[in-house]
Coordinates of C-alpha atoms in Angstrom, one line a residue:
X168 CA -5.1 14.3 0.8
X169 CA -8.8 14.7 -0.6
X170 CA -9.7 11.1 0.1
X171 CA -13.4 9.4 0.1
X172 CA -14.5 6.0 1.2
X173 CA -17.6 5.1 -0.2
X174 CA -19.8 1.7 -1.5
X175 CA -18.5 0.2 -4.6
X176 CA -20.7 0.6 -7.6
X177 CA -20.8 -1.4 -10.8
X178 CA -18.8 1.4 -12.7
X179 CA -15.9 0.6 -10.0
X180 CA -15.6 -2.9 -11.2
X181 CA -12.9 -2.4 -14.1
X182 CA -10.8 -0.1 -11.5
X183 CA -11.4 -2.8 -9.0
X184 CA -10.0 -5.7 -10.9
X185 CA -7.1 -3.9 -12.0
X186 CA -6.2 -3.7 -8.2
X187 CA -6.9 -7.5 -7.8
X188 CA -4.5 -7.8 -10.6
X189 CA -1.9 -5.3 -8.5
X190 CA -2.4 -7.7 -5.8
X191 CA -1.9 -10.7 -7.4
X192 CA 1.4 -9.7 -8.6
X193 CA 2.7 -8.4 -5.3
X194 CA 1.8 -12.0 -4.0
X195 CA 3.8 -13.4 -7.0
X196 CA 0.7 -15.0 -8.0
X197 CA -0.6 -13.1 -11.3
X198 CA -1.4 -16.6 -13.2
X199 CA -3.8 -17.1 -10.3
X200 CA -6.2 -14.8 -11.2
X201 CA -9.2 -16.5 -13.2
X202 CA -11.6 -14.1 -12.3
X203 CA -13.2 -11.7 -15.0
X204 CA -15.0 -8.0 -14.8
X205 CA -18.1 -9.7 -15.9
X206 CA -18.1 -12.4 -13.6
X207 CA -17.2 -9.8 -10.6
X208 CA -19.9 -7.3 -11.9
X209 CA -22.6 -10.1 -11.5
X210 CA -21.4 -11.4 -8.5
X211 CA -21.0 -8.1 -6.8
X212 CA -23.6 -6.0 -8.4
X213 CA -26.0 -8.4 -10.2
X214 CA -29.5 -9.6 -8.9
X215 CA -27.9 -11.3 -6.1
X216 CA -24.9 -10.0 -4.7
X217 CA -22.7 -12.2 -3.0
X218 CA -20.1 -9.8 -2.0
X219 CA -19.8 -5.8 -0.9
X220 CA -17.2 -3.4 -1.4
X221 CA -15.9 -0.3 -0.2
X222 CA -13.5 1.9 -2.4
X223 CA -11.2 4.7 -1.5
X224 CA -11.1 7.5 -3.9
X225 CA -8.3 10.0 -4.3
X226 CA -9.0 13.3 -6.1
X227 CA -11.8 10.8 -8.2
X228 CA -9.3 7.9 -8.7
X229 CA -10.2 4.6 -7.3
X230 CA -6.8 4.1 -5.0
X231 CA -8.2 1.4 -2.8
X232 CA -10.8 -1.5 -2.2
X233 CA -12.2 -3.7 0.3
X234 CA -14.0 -6.8 -0.5
X235 CA -16.2 -8.5 2.0
X236 CA -18.7 -10.7 2.6
X237 CA -20.9 -12.1 5.5
X238 CA -20.5 -15.8 6.6
X239 CA -21.9 -17.8 9.5
X240 CA -20.0 -19.6 12.3
X241 CA -21.8 -22.2 14.4
X242 CA -19.8 -21.1 17.5
X243 CA -19.9 -17.2 16.8
X244 CA -23.1 -16.6 14.7
X245 CA -22.8 -13.8 12.0
X246 CA -19.3 -12.9 10.8
X247 CA -18.0 -10.5 8.4
X248 CA -15.1 -12.3 6.1
X249 CA -12.7 -9.6 4.6
X250 CA -11.8 -10.9 1.4
X251 CA -9.1 -8.4 0.2
X252 CA -8.1 -4.8 1.3
X253 CA -5.8 -3.6 -1.5
X254 CA -4.2 -0.2 -2.1
X255 CA -2.4 0.8 -5.0
X256 CA 1.3 0.8 -4.5
X257 CA 2.3 4.2 -4.5
X258 CA -0.1 5.0 -1.6
X259 CA 0.4 2.3 0.7
X260 CA 1.6 3.2 4.2
X261 CA -0.3 6.8 3.8
X262 CA -3.5 5.9 5.7
X263 CA -5.6 4.5 2.6
X264 CA -5.5 1.1 4.0
X265 CA -6.5 2.1 7.5
X266 CA -9.4 4.0 6.5
X267 CA -10.9 1.2 4.3
X268 CA -10.2 -1.3 7.4
X269 CA -12.0 0.8 9.9
X270 CA -14.8 1.5 7.2
X271 CA -15.1 -2.4 7.0
X272 CA -14.9 -2.7 10.8
X273 CA -17.8 -0.3 11.2
X274 CA -20.0 -2.4 8.6
X275 CA -19.5 -5.3 10.6
X276 CA -20.5 -3.9 13.8
X277 CA -23.4 -2.0 12.3
X278 CA -24.7 -5.0 10.5
X279 CA -24.7 -7.0 13.9
X280 CA -21.5 -9.2 13.2
X281 CA -20.2 -10.8 16.1
X282 CA -16.5 -10.1 14.7
X283 CA -14.5 -10.2 11.6
X284 CA -11.7 -12.4 9.9
X285 CA -9.6 -12.7 6.9
X286 CA -6.2 -14.3 6.0
X287 CA -2.9 -12.5 5.5
X288 CA 0.2 -14.4 3.9
X289 CA 2.9 -15.3 6.8
X290 CA 5.6 -13.5 4.8
X291 CA 3.6 -10.1 4.8
X292 CA 5.1 -8.5 7.7
X293 CA 3.9 -4.9 6.8
X294 CA 0.2 -6.3 6.9
X295 CA 0.7 -8.1 9.9
X296 CA 2.2 -5.3 11.6
X297 CA -1.0 -3.2 10.5
X298 CA -3.3 -5.7 11.9
X299 CA -1.5 -6.0 15.2
X300 CA -2.3 -2.3 15.9
X301 CA -5.9 -3.3 16.3
X302 CA -5.5 -6.4 18.7
X303 CA -5.8 -9.0 16.1
X304 CA -5.7 -12.6 17.0
X305 CA -3.6 -14.7 14.9
X306 CA -4.6 -18.0 14.6
X307 CA -1.6 -20.7 14.0
X308 CA -3.9 -24.0 14.5
X309 CA -6.0 -24.0 11.5
X310 CA -4.8 -25.3 8.3
X311 CA -6.7 -23.5 4.7
X312 CA -8.2 -25.8 2.5
X313 CA -9.2 -25.5 -1.3
X314 CA -11.2 -27.3 -3.6
X315 CA -11.0 -26.0 -7.3
X316 CA -13.5 -26.9 -10.1

């Protein structure tokens, strides 16, 4: 497999959004995606980017993404929040997600983060089992909260 992991670029946004929509479909929540390519372009590649990304390319085609950003914990200091890792369905289980995850962990360490955090759906056993390989600590005490505008 001729795969490359690199930083995301503005011209990747259409392919990134396609993967985001593929993830939403997998999670049975397609109607929840209200983000647009224009908004993602500004948020990730505008004057004041609020997220970073790595992309996985296979033979010149974007097949996976890692979207992440810094966060701050009053208890732990600087952390990296992993918003999403998405691999196109036909390539799942072939090492693309592993390469993206490990590159994201490396980024967290290289930027002085004290750790990394993310969420995983409780029914997504393949993802849970993947994260267990990294000695992930799963938290059953906290409840996710959302406030939409």
